[in-house]
Tab-separated table of C-alpha atoms in Angstrom:
chain	number	residue	atom	x	y	z
A	944	SER	CA	0.000	0.000	0.000
A	945	LYS	CA	2.959	2.324	0.621
A	946	ILE	CA	4.201	2.018	-2.950
A	947	PHE	CA	0.707	2.645	-4.202
A	948	PHE	CA	0.511	5.810	-2.072
A	949	CYS	CA	3.841	7.070	-3.425
A	950	ILE	CA	2.790	6.644	-7.024
A	951	ILE	CA	-0.468	8.506	-6.405
A	952	PHE	CA	1.422	11.261	-4.586
A	953	LEU	CA	3.953	11.711	-7.379
A	954	PHE	CA	1.299	11.457	-9.988
A	955	SER	CA	-0.853	14.148	-8.409
A	956	SER	CA	2.137	16.458	-8.183
A	957	LEU	CA	3.000	15.887	-11.832
A	958	VAL	CA	-0.580	16.481	-12.850
A	959	ASN	CA	-0.518	19.749	-10.912
A	960	ALA	CA	2.804	20.784	-12.408
A	961	SER	CA	1.410	20.342	-15.901
A	962	ARG	CA	-1.091	23.103	-15.157
A	963	PHE	CA	1.810	25.522	-15.338
A	964	ILE	CA	4.188	26.476	-18.120
A	965	SER	CA	7.636	27.927	-17.703
A	966	ARG	CA	10.487	29.317	-19.709
A	967	VAL	CA	14.093	30.240	-18.919
A	968	GLU	CA	16.340	32.750	-20.684
A	969	MET	CA	19.730	34.249	-19.927
A	970	LEU	CA	19.102	37.955	-19.349
A	971	MET	CA	20.397	40.665	-16.970
A	972	ASP	CA	23.535	38.585	-16.530
A	973	THR	CA	21.598	35.723	-14.922
A	974	PHE	CA	19.049	32.992	-15.612
A	975	VAL	CA	15.528	34.344	-15.634
A	976	GLU	CA	12.697	31.875	-15.153
A	977	ILE	CA	9.044	32.769	-15.499
A	978	LYS	CA	6.466	30.176	-14.513
A	979	ILE	CA	2.748	30.852	-14.975
A	980	GLU	CA	-0.532	28.983	-14.991
A	981	LYS	CA	-1.530	27.446	-18.333
A	982	LYS	CA	-4.067	29.347	-20.414
A	983	PRO	CA	-4.711	29.450	-24.149
A	984	SER	CA	-2.657	32.666	-24.324
A	985	SER	CA	0.144	31.650	-21.882
A	986	GLU	CA	2.798	31.044	-24.565
A	987	LYS	CA	2.230	34.493	-26.041
A	988	ILE	CA	2.219	36.098	-22.592
A	989	LEU	CA	5.562	34.435	-21.753
A	990	GLU	CA	6.999	35.600	-25.062
A	991	ASN	CA	5.960	39.195	-24.332
A	992	SER	CA	7.256	39.011	-20.756
A	993	PHE	CA	10.761	38.301	-21.995
A	994	LYS	CA	10.432	41.089	-24.560
A	995	LEU	CA	9.525	43.431	-21.721
A	996	ILE	CA	12.641	42.408	-19.761
A	997	LYS	CA	14.876	43.088	-22.780
A	998	ASN	CA	13.204	46.439	-23.244
A	999	LEU	CA	13.657	47.517	-19.633
A	1000	GLU	CA	17.218	46.209	-19.523
A	1001	LYS	CA	18.000	48.393	-22.553
A	1002	LYS	CA	16.962	51.437	-20.548
A	1003	LEU	CA	18.492	50.595	-17.165
A	1004	SER	CA	21.751	48.725	-17.763
A	1005	ILE	CA	25.053	50.570	-17.337
A	1006	PHE	CA	26.716	47.794	-19.333
A	1007	ASN	CA	24.929	48.988	-22.451
A	1008	PRO	CA	26.561	52.245	-23.651
A	1009	GLU	CA	23.327	53.091	-25.503
A	1010	SER	CA	21.042	52.692	-22.460
A	1011	GLU	CA	19.216	55.650	-20.982
A	1012	VAL	CA	21.300	55.415	-17.813
A	1013	SER	CA	24.577	55.444	-19.764
A	1014	LYS	CA	23.459	58.459	-21.790
A	1015	ILE	CA	22.427	60.414	-18.686
A	1016	ASN	CA	25.756	59.545	-17.031
A	1017	LYS	CA	27.529	61.056	-20.046
A	1018	LEU	CA	25.358	64.132	-20.527
A	1019	LYS	CA	24.659	64.776	-16.803
A	1020	LYS	CA	21.140	65.974	-17.636
A	1021	GLY	CA	18.230	65.302	-19.938
A	1022	LYS	CA	14.682	64.138	-20.418
A	1023	VAL	CA	14.182	60.484	-19.547
A	1024	SER	CA	11.448	57.844	-19.640
A	1025	PRO	CA	8.900	57.429	-16.800
A	1026	VAL	CA	10.584	54.051	-16.140
A	1027	LEU	CA	13.907	55.657	-15.191
A	1028	ILE	CA	12.182	58.294	-13.051
A	1029	GLU	CA	10.251	55.571	-11.221
A	1030	VAL	CA	13.347	53.462	-10.480
A	1031	ILE	CA	15.253	56.499	-9.245
A	1032	LYS	CA	12.362	57.597	-7.000
A	1033	THR	CA	12.176	54.081	-5.527
A	1034	SER	CA	15.933	54.151	-4.925
A	1035	PHE	CA	15.576	57.487	-3.068
A	1036	LYS	CA	13.067	55.885	-0.689
A	1037	ILE	CA	15.528	53.110	0.091
A	1038	SER	CA	18.379	55.601	0.552
A	1039	GLU	CA	16.182	57.442	3.094
A	1040	ILE	CA	15.326	54.236	4.988
A	1041	THR	CA	18.953	53.015	5.066
A	1042	GLU	CA	20.374	56.465	5.901
A	1043	GLY	CA	22.358	56.531	2.665
A	1044	ALA	CA	23.789	53.002	2.936
A	1045	PHE	CA	22.000	52.276	-0.331
A	1046	ASP	CA	23.165	54.798	-2.915
A	1047	ILE	CA	22.770	54.631	-6.699
A	1048	THR	CA	25.646	57.106	-7.163
A	1049	CYS	CA	28.270	54.533	-6.094
A	1050	LYS	CA	29.297	53.978	-9.719
A	1051	PRO	CA	32.568	55.980	-9.544
A	1052	LEU	CA	33.641	53.886	-6.526
A	1053	ILE	CA	32.782	50.574	-8.187
A	1054	ASP	CA	34.683	51.737	-11.291
A	1055	LEU	CA	37.682	52.600	-9.119
A	1056	TYR	CA	37.756	49.081	-7.618
A	1057	ARG	CA	37.242	47.503	-11.015
A	1058	LYS	CA	40.221	49.407	-12.445
A	1059	SER	CA	42.331	48.610	-9.368
A	1060	SER	CA	41.558	44.903	-9.603
A	1061	LEU	CA	42.778	44.909	-13.213
A	1062	LYS	CA	46.056	46.475	-12.028
A	1063	ASN	CA	46.066	44.161	-8.992
A	1064	HIS	CA	46.524	46.888	-6.391
A	1065	LEU	CA	44.173	48.395	-3.832
A	1066	PRO	CA	42.999	51.957	-4.478
A	1067	SER	CA	44.941	54.456	-2.348
A	1068	PRO	CA	43.170	56.383	0.432
A	1069	PHE	CA	43.677	59.517	-1.688
A	1070	GLU	CA	41.965	57.932	-4.733
A	1071	ILE	CA	39.087	56.786	-2.516
A	1072	GLN	CA	38.637	60.235	-0.925
A	1073	LYS	CA	38.743	61.948	-4.310
A	1074	THR	CA	36.140	59.539	-5.719
A	1075	LEU	CA	33.878	59.856	-2.671
A	1076	LYS	CA	33.284	63.529	-3.564
A	1077	LYS	CA	31.157	62.313	-6.486
A	1078	VAL	CA	29.110	59.893	-4.366
A	1079	ASN	CA	25.901	61.234	-2.831
A	1080	TRP	CA	22.375	60.325	-3.861
A	1081	HIS	CA	21.269	63.909	-3.103
A	1082	ASN	CA	23.239	64.901	-6.221
A	1083	VAL	CA	20.586	63.277	-8.406
A	1084	LYS	CA	17.779	65.754	-9.022
A	1085	ILE	CA	14.446	64.976	-10.641
A	1086	ASN	CA	12.833	67.943	-12.327
A	1087	GLY	CA	9.547	66.932	-13.956
A	1088	LYS	CA	10.609	64.571	-16.736
A	1089	GLU	CA	14.267	65.550	-16.498
A	1090	ILE	CA	17.161	64.187	-14.475
A	1091	HIS	CA	20.128	66.320	-13.446
A	1092	LEU	CA	23.349	64.826	-12.096
A	1093	LEU	CA	25.347	67.299	-10.018
A	1094	HIS	CA	29.004	67.369	-8.852
A	1095	GLY	CA	30.177	64.664	-11.257
A	1096	ALA	CA	27.621	62.116	-10.023
A	1097	GLU	CA	27.022	58.957	-12.047
A	1098	ILE	CA	24.318	56.408	-11.433
A	1099	ASP	CA	24.408	52.633	-11.374
A	1100	LEU	CA	21.072	50.916	-10.790
A	1101	GLY	CA	22.665	47.495	-10.266
A	1102	GLY	CA	21.332	47.239	-6.703
A	1103	ILE	CA	17.694	47.773	-7.648
A	1104	ALA	CA	17.072	47.447	-11.403
A	1105	LYS	CA	16.722	43.673	-11.384
A	1106	GLY	CA	14.134	43.780	-8.603
A	1107	TYR	CA	12.287	46.580	-10.387
A	1108	ILE	CA	12.206	44.630	-13.658
A	1109	VAL	CA	10.924	41.512	-11.833
A	1110	ASP	CA	8.064	43.636	-10.377
A	1111	LYS	CA	7.219	45.077	-13.786
A	1112	VAL	CA	7.026	41.594	-15.318
A	1113	ALA	CA	4.747	40.426	-12.491
A	1114	GLU	CA	2.502	43.480	-13.066
A	1115	PHE	CA	2.427	42.685	-16.772
A	1116	LEU	CA	1.455	39.051	-16.085
A	1117	LYS	CA	-1.335	40.078	-13.716
A	1118	SER	CA	-2.651	42.659	-16.175
A	1119	ASN	CA	-2.894	39.827	-18.732
A	1120	GLY	CA	-5.144	37.793	-16.472
A	1121	ILE	CA	-2.490	35.531	-14.941
A	1122	LYS	CA	-3.497	34.894	-11.336
A	1123	ASN	CA	-0.709	32.477	-10.299
A	1124	GLY	CA	2.937	32.777	-11.196
A	1125	ILE	CA	6.536	33.358	-10.230
A	1126	VAL	CA	9.302	35.456	-11.762
A	1127	ASN	CA	12.824	34.515	-10.695
A	1128	ALA	CA	15.830	36.481	-11.942
A	1129	GLY	CA	18.767	34.710	-10.317
A	1130	GLY	CA	17.329	34.971	-6.814
A	1131	ASP	CA	15.428	38.234	-7.263
A	1132	ILE	CA	11.924	36.811	-7.024
A	1133	TYR	CA	8.321	37.896	-7.107
A	1134	CYS	CA	5.594	35.312	-6.630
A	1135	PHE	CA	1.851	35.800	-6.661
A	1136	GLY	CA	-1.221	33.638	-6.274
A	1137	LEU	CA	-0.539	29.964	-5.575
A	1138	ASN	CA	1.907	27.309	-6.749
A	1139	PRO	CA	0.937	24.248	-8.860
A	1140	ASP	CA	-0.171	22.417	-5.699
A	1141	GLY	CA	-2.581	25.220	-4.820
A	1142	LYS	CA	-0.445	26.368	-1.877
A	1143	LYS	CA	1.777	29.359	-1.207
A	1144	TRP	CA	5.036	29.363	-3.156
A	1145	LYS	CA	7.891	27.622	-1.361
A	1146	ILE	CA	11.224	29.331	-1.700
A	1147	GLY	CA	14.458	27.818	-0.387
A	1148	ILE	CA	17.033	30.248	0.993
A	1149	ARG	CA	20.427	28.917	0.044
A	1150	ASP	CA	23.157	28.208	2.557
A	1151	PRO	CA	25.962	30.642	1.613
A	1152	PHE	CA	28.541	28.074	2.786
A	1153	ASP	CA	27.151	25.133	0.808
A	1154	ARG	CA	25.436	25.704	-2.527
A	1155	LYS	CA	23.612	22.392	-2.312
A	1156	LYS	CA	21.980	23.145	1.035
A	1157	VAL	CA	19.073	25.304	2.075
A	1158	ILE	CA	19.074	27.112	5.438
A	1159	GLU	CA	15.378	27.928	5.467
A	1160	ILE	CA	12.237	27.389	3.420
A	1161	ILE	CA	9.780	30.256	3.301
A	1162	LYS	CA	6.181	30.146	2.105
A	1163	VAL	CA	5.072	33.283	0.326
A	1164	SER	CA	2.498	34.843	-1.960
A	1165	ASP	CA	2.322	38.384	-3.355
A	1166	ARG	CA	5.794	39.171	-2.105
A	1167	GLY	CA	9.184	40.096	-3.499
A	1168	ILE	CA	12.348	38.391	-2.251
A	1169	ALA	CA	15.973	39.360	-2.810
A	1170	THR	CA	19.293	38.105	-1.516
A	1171	SER	CA	22.528	40.021	-1.235
A	1172	GLY	CA	25.726	38.110	-0.605
A	1173	ASN	CA	29.432	38.442	-1.211
A	1174	TYR	CA	29.915	34.726	-1.868
A	1175	GLU	CA	29.039	34.932	-5.566
A	1176	ARG	CA	30.506	38.211	-6.796
A	1177	TYR	CA	33.680	39.947	-5.680
A	1178	PHE	CA	36.763	41.830	-6.779
A	1179	LYS	CA	40.074	40.042	-6.437
A	1180	ILE	CA	43.115	42.147	-5.576
A	1181	LYS	CA	46.445	40.674	-4.437
A	1182	ASN	CA	44.761	37.268	-4.066
A	1183	LYS	CA	42.331	38.785	-1.598
A	1184	LYS	CA	38.610	38.638	-2.249
A	1185	LEU	CA	36.858	41.964	-1.737
A	1186	GLY	CA	33.059	42.069	-1.568
A	1187	HIS	CA	31.372	43.649	-4.611
A	1188	ILE	CA	29.271	45.961	-2.415
A	1189	VAL	CA	30.908	49.275	-1.533
A	1190	ASN	CA	30.082	51.439	1.480
A	1191	PRO	CA	29.067	54.858	0.036
A	1192	LYS	CA	30.155	56.648	3.251
A	1193	THR	CA	33.690	55.243	3.596
A	1194	GLY	CA	34.401	54.123	0.032
A	1195	LYS	CA	35.627	50.756	1.336
A	1196	THR	CA	34.289	47.430	0.111
A	1197	VAL	CA	32.113	45.611	2.613
A	1198	GLN	CA	33.561	42.446	4.057
A	1199	GLU	CA	33.467	42.679	7.800
A	1200	PHE	CA	30.069	41.279	8.525
A	1201	PRO	CA	27.267	39.262	6.970
A	1202	VAL	CA	27.751	36.600	4.372
A	1203	SER	CA	24.209	36.724	3.084
A	1204	ILE	CA	21.069	38.782	3.607
A	1205	THR	CA	17.624	37.874	2.300
A	1206	VAL	CA	14.803	40.392	2.439
A	1207	ILE	CA	11.093	39.726	1.941
A	1208	GLY	CA	9.110	42.797	0.911
A	1209	LYS	CA	5.908	43.949	-0.760
A	1210	THR	CA	7.902	44.476	-3.962
A	1211	CYS	CA	11.065	42.929	-5.309
A	1212	ALA	CA	12.605	46.365	-5.998
A	1213	GLU	CA	12.282	47.284	-2.336
A	1214	ALA	CA	13.641	43.897	-1.210
A	1215	ASP	CA	16.531	44.248	-3.683
A	1216	GLY	CA	17.556	47.752	-2.591
A	1217	LEU	CA	17.181	46.973	1.110
A	1218	ALA	CA	19.242	43.776	0.818
A	1219	THR	CA	22.097	45.869	-0.619
A	1220	GLY	CA	21.695	48.671	1.944
A	1221	PHE	CA	21.468	46.216	4.842
A	1222	PHE	CA	24.670	44.594	3.670
A	1223	VAL	CA	26.438	47.904	4.242
A	1224	LEU	CA	24.673	48.631	7.556
A	1225	GLY	CA	25.456	45.310	9.216
A	1226	ILE	CA	23.334	42.972	11.302
A	1227	LYS	CA	22.133	44.973	14.306
A	1228	LYS	CA	21.057	48.092	12.408
A	1229	SER	CA	19.415	46.085	9.605
A	1230	ILE	CA	17.288	44.023	11.996
A	1231	GLU	CA	16.368	47.234	13.829
A	1232	ILE	CA	15.169	48.916	10.614
A	1233	ALA	CA	13.296	45.802	9.417
A	1234	ASN	CA	11.515	45.524	12.783
A	1235	LYS	CA	10.246	49.098	12.468
A	1236	MET	CA	8.986	48.610	8.923
A	1237	LYS	CA	5.644	47.195	7.960
A	1238	ASP	CA	5.859	44.348	5.420
A	1239	ILE	CA	9.639	43.913	5.579
A	1240	GLU	CA	11.289	40.808	6.997
A	1241	VAL	CA	14.942	39.818	6.873
A	1242	ILE	CA	17.152	36.784	7.513
A	1243	ILE	CA	20.904	37.249	7.862
A	1244	VAL	CA	23.699	34.672	7.974
A	1245	ASP	CA	26.998	35.810	9.482
A	1246	ARG	CA	30.469	34.439	8.815
A	1247	ASN	CA	30.174	32.076	11.812
A	1248	ARG	CA	27.024	30.577	10.272
A	1249	LYS	CA	24.882	32.232	12.923
A	1250	ILE	CA	21.383	33.135	11.710
A	1251	TYR	CA	19.552	36.336	12.663
A	1252	THR	CA	15.955	37.173	11.726
A	1253	SER	CA	13.574	40.098	12.121
A	1254	LYS	CA	10.800	39.679	14.652
A	1255	ASN	CA	7.993	38.487	12.353
A	1256	PHE	CA	10.132	36.445	9.986
A	1257	SER	CA	8.697	33.195	11.376
A	1258	ASN	CA	5.291	34.122	9.877
A	1259	PHE	CA	6.774	32.969	6.569
A	1260	THR	CA	8.304	29.736	7.829
A	1261	LEU	CA	5.343	28.319	9.707
A	1262	PRO	CA	3.683	25.228	8.203
């Protein structure tokens, strides 16, 4: 009877899974998977979702010299699309919340470290101080449909664009009548409705010390999730790994504290930006901020494998 039960169990899960359709593409420098319920128009909707990602990436990526962001960085002012205004306004909110630990004007600092890693030497304190003069999110001004960058500021939306694009795709799916789905851009996730088994979506938070293990499984719906960690991306200088996240106040790369931070928020853009900002702020301050905020929960793993969570985090882990 046990074997019989197993077959039924597997079978029912497979039947449920076939009610969904998914597709994966390499975009935004990562694997993007979109999984949605099956409808007559689902194929077309998936097709258009990926078109939307390419479209938004063209506007927001600093790696594309023709993108809107790249052009504004060159010209220092100009009329831009509502998309860019919206992302920048969202980033301002996160800069406010994190007291400037999240800052889209960090680009000159990141560039400095990138150049230094090619030459295999650390930037000098003088180079860091000189570059810091250009870093301050208050130097980005929005004037109607125009953006002005003051005092040599340059913007890099790397800490928020992916989350923003994930949200936009989810909005697009919902507006096309999709009630259940998940958008996953390399760990920047938004899920809505229910999974193929008719339950909340189950998301495994990866153990930063062992890629094959999961430290926690959360159950979510209508939420954005983002993880920030220095175990995947880093600069290497003199055989030393330096975290890829830079502190906008000191100009130093962050490596003293957490190994990974996962934020659950109402939107993926907010979760994305906060995960980056929290990485700079460290454990105590991040938990403090998350506890004051409505709809924000956080789980942090430190370098001794100790796990810290915000006060209502367990709402997402309960059976």
